[in-house]
Structures are given as C-alpha cells and as structure tokens.
mmCIF file of C-alpha atoms in Angstrom:
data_model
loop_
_atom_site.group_PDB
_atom_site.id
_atom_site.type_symbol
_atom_site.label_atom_id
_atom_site.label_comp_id
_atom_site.label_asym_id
_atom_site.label_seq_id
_atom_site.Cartn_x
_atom_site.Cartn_y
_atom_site.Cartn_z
ATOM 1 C CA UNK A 1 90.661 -9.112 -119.301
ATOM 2 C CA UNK A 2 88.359 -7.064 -117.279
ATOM 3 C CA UNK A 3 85.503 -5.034 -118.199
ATOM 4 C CA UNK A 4 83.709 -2.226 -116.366
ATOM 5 C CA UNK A 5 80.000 -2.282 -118.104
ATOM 6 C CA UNK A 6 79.192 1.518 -118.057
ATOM 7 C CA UNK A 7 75.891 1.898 -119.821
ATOM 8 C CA UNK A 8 73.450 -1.435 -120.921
ATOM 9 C CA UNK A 9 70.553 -0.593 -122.509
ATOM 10 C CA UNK A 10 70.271 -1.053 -126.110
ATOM 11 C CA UNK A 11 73.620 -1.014 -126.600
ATOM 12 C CA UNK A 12 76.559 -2.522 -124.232
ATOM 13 C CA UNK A 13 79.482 0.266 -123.561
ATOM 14 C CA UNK A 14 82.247 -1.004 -121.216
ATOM 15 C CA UNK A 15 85.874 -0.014 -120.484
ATOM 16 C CA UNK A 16 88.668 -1.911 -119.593
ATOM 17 C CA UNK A 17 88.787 -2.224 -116.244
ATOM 18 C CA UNK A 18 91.506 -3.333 -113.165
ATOM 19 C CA UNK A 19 90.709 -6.855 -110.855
ATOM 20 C CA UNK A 20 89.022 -4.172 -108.650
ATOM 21 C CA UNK A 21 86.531 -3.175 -111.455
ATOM 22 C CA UNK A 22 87.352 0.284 -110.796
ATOM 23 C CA UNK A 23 86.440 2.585 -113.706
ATOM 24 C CA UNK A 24 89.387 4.336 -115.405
ATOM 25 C CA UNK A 25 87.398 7.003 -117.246
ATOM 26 C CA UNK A 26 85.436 7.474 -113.876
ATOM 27 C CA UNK A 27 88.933 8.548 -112.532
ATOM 28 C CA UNK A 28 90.220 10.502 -115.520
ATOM 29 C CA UNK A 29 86.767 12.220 -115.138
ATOM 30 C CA UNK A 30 86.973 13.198 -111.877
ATOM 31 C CA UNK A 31 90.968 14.150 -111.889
ATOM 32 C CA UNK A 32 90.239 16.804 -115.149
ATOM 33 C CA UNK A 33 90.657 20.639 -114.457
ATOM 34 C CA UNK A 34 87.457 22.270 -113.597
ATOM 35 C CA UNK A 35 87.613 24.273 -117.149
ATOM 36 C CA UNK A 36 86.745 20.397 -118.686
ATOM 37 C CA UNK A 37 83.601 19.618 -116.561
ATOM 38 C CA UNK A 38 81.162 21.000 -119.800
ATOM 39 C CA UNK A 39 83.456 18.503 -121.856
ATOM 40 C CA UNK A 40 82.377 16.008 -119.402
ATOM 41 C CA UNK A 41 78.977 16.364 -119.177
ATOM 42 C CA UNK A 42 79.169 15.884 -123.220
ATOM 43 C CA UNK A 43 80.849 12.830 -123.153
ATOM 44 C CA UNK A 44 78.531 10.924 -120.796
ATOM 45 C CA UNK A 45 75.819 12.518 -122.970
ATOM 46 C CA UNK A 46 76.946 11.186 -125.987
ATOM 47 C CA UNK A 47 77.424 7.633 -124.205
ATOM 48 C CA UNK A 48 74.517 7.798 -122.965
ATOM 49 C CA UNK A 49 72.891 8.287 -126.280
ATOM 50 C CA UNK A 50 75.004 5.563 -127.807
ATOM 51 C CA UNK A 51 73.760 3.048 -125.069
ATOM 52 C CA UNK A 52 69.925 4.222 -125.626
ATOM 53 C CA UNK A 53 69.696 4.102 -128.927
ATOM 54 C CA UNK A 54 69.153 1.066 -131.441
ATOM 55 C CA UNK A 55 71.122 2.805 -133.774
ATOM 56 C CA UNK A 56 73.903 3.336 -131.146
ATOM 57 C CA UNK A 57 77.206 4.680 -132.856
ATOM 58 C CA UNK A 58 76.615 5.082 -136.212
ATOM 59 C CA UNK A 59 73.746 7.918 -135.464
ATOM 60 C CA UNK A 60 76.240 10.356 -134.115
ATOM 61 C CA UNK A 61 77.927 12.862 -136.681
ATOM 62 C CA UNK A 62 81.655 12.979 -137.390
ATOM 63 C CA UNK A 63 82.429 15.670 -135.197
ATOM 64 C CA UNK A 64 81.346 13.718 -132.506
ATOM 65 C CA UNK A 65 82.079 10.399 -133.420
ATOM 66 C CA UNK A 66 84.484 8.672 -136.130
ATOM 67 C CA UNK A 67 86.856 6.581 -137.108
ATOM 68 C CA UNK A 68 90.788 7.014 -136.552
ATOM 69 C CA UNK A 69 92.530 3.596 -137.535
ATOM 70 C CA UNK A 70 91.069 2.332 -140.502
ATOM 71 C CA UNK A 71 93.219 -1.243 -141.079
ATOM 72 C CA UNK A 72 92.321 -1.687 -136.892
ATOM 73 C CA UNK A 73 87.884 -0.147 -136.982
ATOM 74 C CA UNK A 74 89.209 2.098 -133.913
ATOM 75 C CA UNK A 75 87.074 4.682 -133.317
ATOM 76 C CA UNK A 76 86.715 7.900 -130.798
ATOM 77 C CA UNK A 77 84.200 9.869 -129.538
ATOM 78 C CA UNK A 78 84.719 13.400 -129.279
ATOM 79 C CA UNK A 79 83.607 16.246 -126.475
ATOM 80 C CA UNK A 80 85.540 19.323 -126.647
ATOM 81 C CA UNK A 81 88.873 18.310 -126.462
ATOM 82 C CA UNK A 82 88.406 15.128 -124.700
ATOM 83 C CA UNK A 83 88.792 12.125 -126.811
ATOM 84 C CA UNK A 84 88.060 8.242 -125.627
ATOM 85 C CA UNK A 85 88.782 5.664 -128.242
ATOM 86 C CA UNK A 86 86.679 2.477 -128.955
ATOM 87 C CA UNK A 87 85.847 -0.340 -131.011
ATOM 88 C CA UNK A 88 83.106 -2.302 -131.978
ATOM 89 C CA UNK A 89 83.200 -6.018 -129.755
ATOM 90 C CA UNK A 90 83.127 -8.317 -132.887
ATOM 91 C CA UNK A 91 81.652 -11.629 -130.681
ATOM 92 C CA UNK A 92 79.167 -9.666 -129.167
ATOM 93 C CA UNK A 93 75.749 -8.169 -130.510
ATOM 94 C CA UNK A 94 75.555 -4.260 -129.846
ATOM 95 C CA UNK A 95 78.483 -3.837 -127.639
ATOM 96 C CA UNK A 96 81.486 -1.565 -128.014
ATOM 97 C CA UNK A 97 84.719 -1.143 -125.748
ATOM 98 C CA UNK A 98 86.744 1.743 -124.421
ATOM 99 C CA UNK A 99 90.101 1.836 -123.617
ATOM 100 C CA UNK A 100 92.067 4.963 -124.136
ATOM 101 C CA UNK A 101 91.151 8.465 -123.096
ATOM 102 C CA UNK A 102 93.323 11.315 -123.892
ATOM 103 C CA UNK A 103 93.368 15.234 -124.297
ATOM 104 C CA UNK A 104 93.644 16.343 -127.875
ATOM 105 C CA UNK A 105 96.664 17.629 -128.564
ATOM 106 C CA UNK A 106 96.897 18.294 -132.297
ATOM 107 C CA UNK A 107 94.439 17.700 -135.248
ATOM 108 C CA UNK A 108 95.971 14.008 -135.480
ATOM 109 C CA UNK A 109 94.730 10.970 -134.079
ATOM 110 C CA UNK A 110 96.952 10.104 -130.819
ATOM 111 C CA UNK A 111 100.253 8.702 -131.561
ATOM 112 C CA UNK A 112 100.471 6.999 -128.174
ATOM 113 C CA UNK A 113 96.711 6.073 -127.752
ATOM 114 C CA UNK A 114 96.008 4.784 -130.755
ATOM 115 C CA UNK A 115 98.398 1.565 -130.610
ATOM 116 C CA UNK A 116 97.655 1.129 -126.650
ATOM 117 C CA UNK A 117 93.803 0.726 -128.018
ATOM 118 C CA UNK A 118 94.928 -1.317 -130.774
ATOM 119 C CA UNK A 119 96.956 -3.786 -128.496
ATOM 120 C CA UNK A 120 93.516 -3.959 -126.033
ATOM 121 C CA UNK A 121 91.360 -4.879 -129.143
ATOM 122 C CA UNK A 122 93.747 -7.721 -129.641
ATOM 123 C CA UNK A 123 94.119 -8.746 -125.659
ATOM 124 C CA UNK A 124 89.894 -8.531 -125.483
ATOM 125 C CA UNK A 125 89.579 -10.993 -128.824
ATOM 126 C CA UNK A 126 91.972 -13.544 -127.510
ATOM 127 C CA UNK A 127 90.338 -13.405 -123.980
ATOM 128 C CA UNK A 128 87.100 -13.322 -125.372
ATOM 129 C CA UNK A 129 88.520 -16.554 -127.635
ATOM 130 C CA UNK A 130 89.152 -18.176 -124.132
ATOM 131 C CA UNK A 131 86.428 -17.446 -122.277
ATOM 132 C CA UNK A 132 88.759 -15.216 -119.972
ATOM 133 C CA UNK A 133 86.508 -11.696 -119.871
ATOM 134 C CA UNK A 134 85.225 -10.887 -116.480
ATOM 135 C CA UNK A 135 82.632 -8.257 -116.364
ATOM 136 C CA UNK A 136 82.213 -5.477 -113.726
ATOM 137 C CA UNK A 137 78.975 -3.145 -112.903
ATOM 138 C CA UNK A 138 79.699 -0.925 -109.915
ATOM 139 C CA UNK A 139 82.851 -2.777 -108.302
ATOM 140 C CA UNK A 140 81.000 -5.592 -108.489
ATOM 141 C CA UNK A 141 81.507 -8.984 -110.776
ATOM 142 C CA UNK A 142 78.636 -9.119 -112.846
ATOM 143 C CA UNK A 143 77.583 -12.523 -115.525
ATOM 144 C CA UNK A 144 78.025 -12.139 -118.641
ATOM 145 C CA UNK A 145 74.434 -10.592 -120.076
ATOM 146 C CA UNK A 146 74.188 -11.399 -123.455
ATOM 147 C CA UNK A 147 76.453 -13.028 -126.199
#
C-alpha cells in the first residue's frame, strides 16, 4: 500500500496514494467546481488543525468531525458538503488515514464510500502486518518517520 503523508506535525495525516505518490485529494481538490473552493479552504483548515494539534481529532466538534461506521471506527471530516473519510492507524502513534472523498449527497453516510474505506482499513493493516507500506511526501518516497 502506498501512502501520501499530507500534514506531520503532531499528528501524521496521509492518504492512500498511487506508485507515483500522487495525491488523490490534491486532484479531487483541484477538479471541484469553483462554487466548492470556500469548502476547500475548510477542509485543509481543519487538517491542518488536526495535524497541529496534540489533541488532533478528537478536539473538533461533530459537525465537523465524527464517526460514520461504528463496528469499522471510520470516521469523516466535514466542510460544507465535502466529506473525506478516515480512520485512526491502529500500529502507529498519532496517525490517521484518508481514503475516500465524496460530495454529500443525502443526510446518510455514503453507501459507496463507506465500504471502499472499510476495505482500505483492512488492505493498510495487512500491509502494515507485512511491512509492505511505502510512504510518499511530495512525489517523493519518504522512510518511515515514526512507529
């Protein structure tokens, strides 16, 4: 599995990533309508803060941040009507992982999204299992920083 390592500060955020390191969200980002851009700006905000703060996650509100799959700890954070989902990396200290970002549609969590985010949490513990993670910064393969 590959990882793009957006923020590392006190807290690790990456995204699953292709062989190229290239950032989905980056893309999804950049390929929005105009009428999103304020949306945008929110979400790397609240990243941001997640990354720079000990407390990371659990200091942002519901509305911005909460949980969507119970049985699975999947979680999404929330700007406008921009979702991305997450979960907390289990193996290592302060780091979470993104893998799924979606336009809300309806007051639900994502039918589609949700198991596609499900299936990476289970793909990034068995590669983690096996030593098989490769970490990205910038297009570039990084070392693994911390465990």
């Amino acid at each position: 599995m590959n990882l793009n390592i957006i923020k590392d500060d006190s807290w690790k955020i990456c995204e699953v990533c292709d062989n190229e390191g290239n950032s989905p969200l980056l893309a999804w980002f950049n390929g929005l309508n105009k009428k999103y851009q304020g949306s945008v700006r929110r979400m790397l905000a609240i990243i941001n803060t997640v990354a720079t703060d000990r407390a990371g996650p659990t200091l942002l509100k519901k509305d911005i941040s909460h949980e969507v799959n119970k049985n699975e700890s999947i979680y999404e954070f929330i700007a406008g009507d921009l979702r991305l989902l997450w979960f907390y990396s289990k193996d290592e200290r302060r780091m979470i992982v993104c893998g799924c970002q979606h336009l809300k549609k309806s007051q639900k969590a994502n039918k589609i999204e949700v198991p596609r985010i499900i299936d990476i949490k289970k793909e990034y513990i068995a590669s983690y299992r096996t030593g098989e993670i490769i970490y990205f910064k910038d297009g570039k393969k990084v070392e693994r920083s911390y465990e």
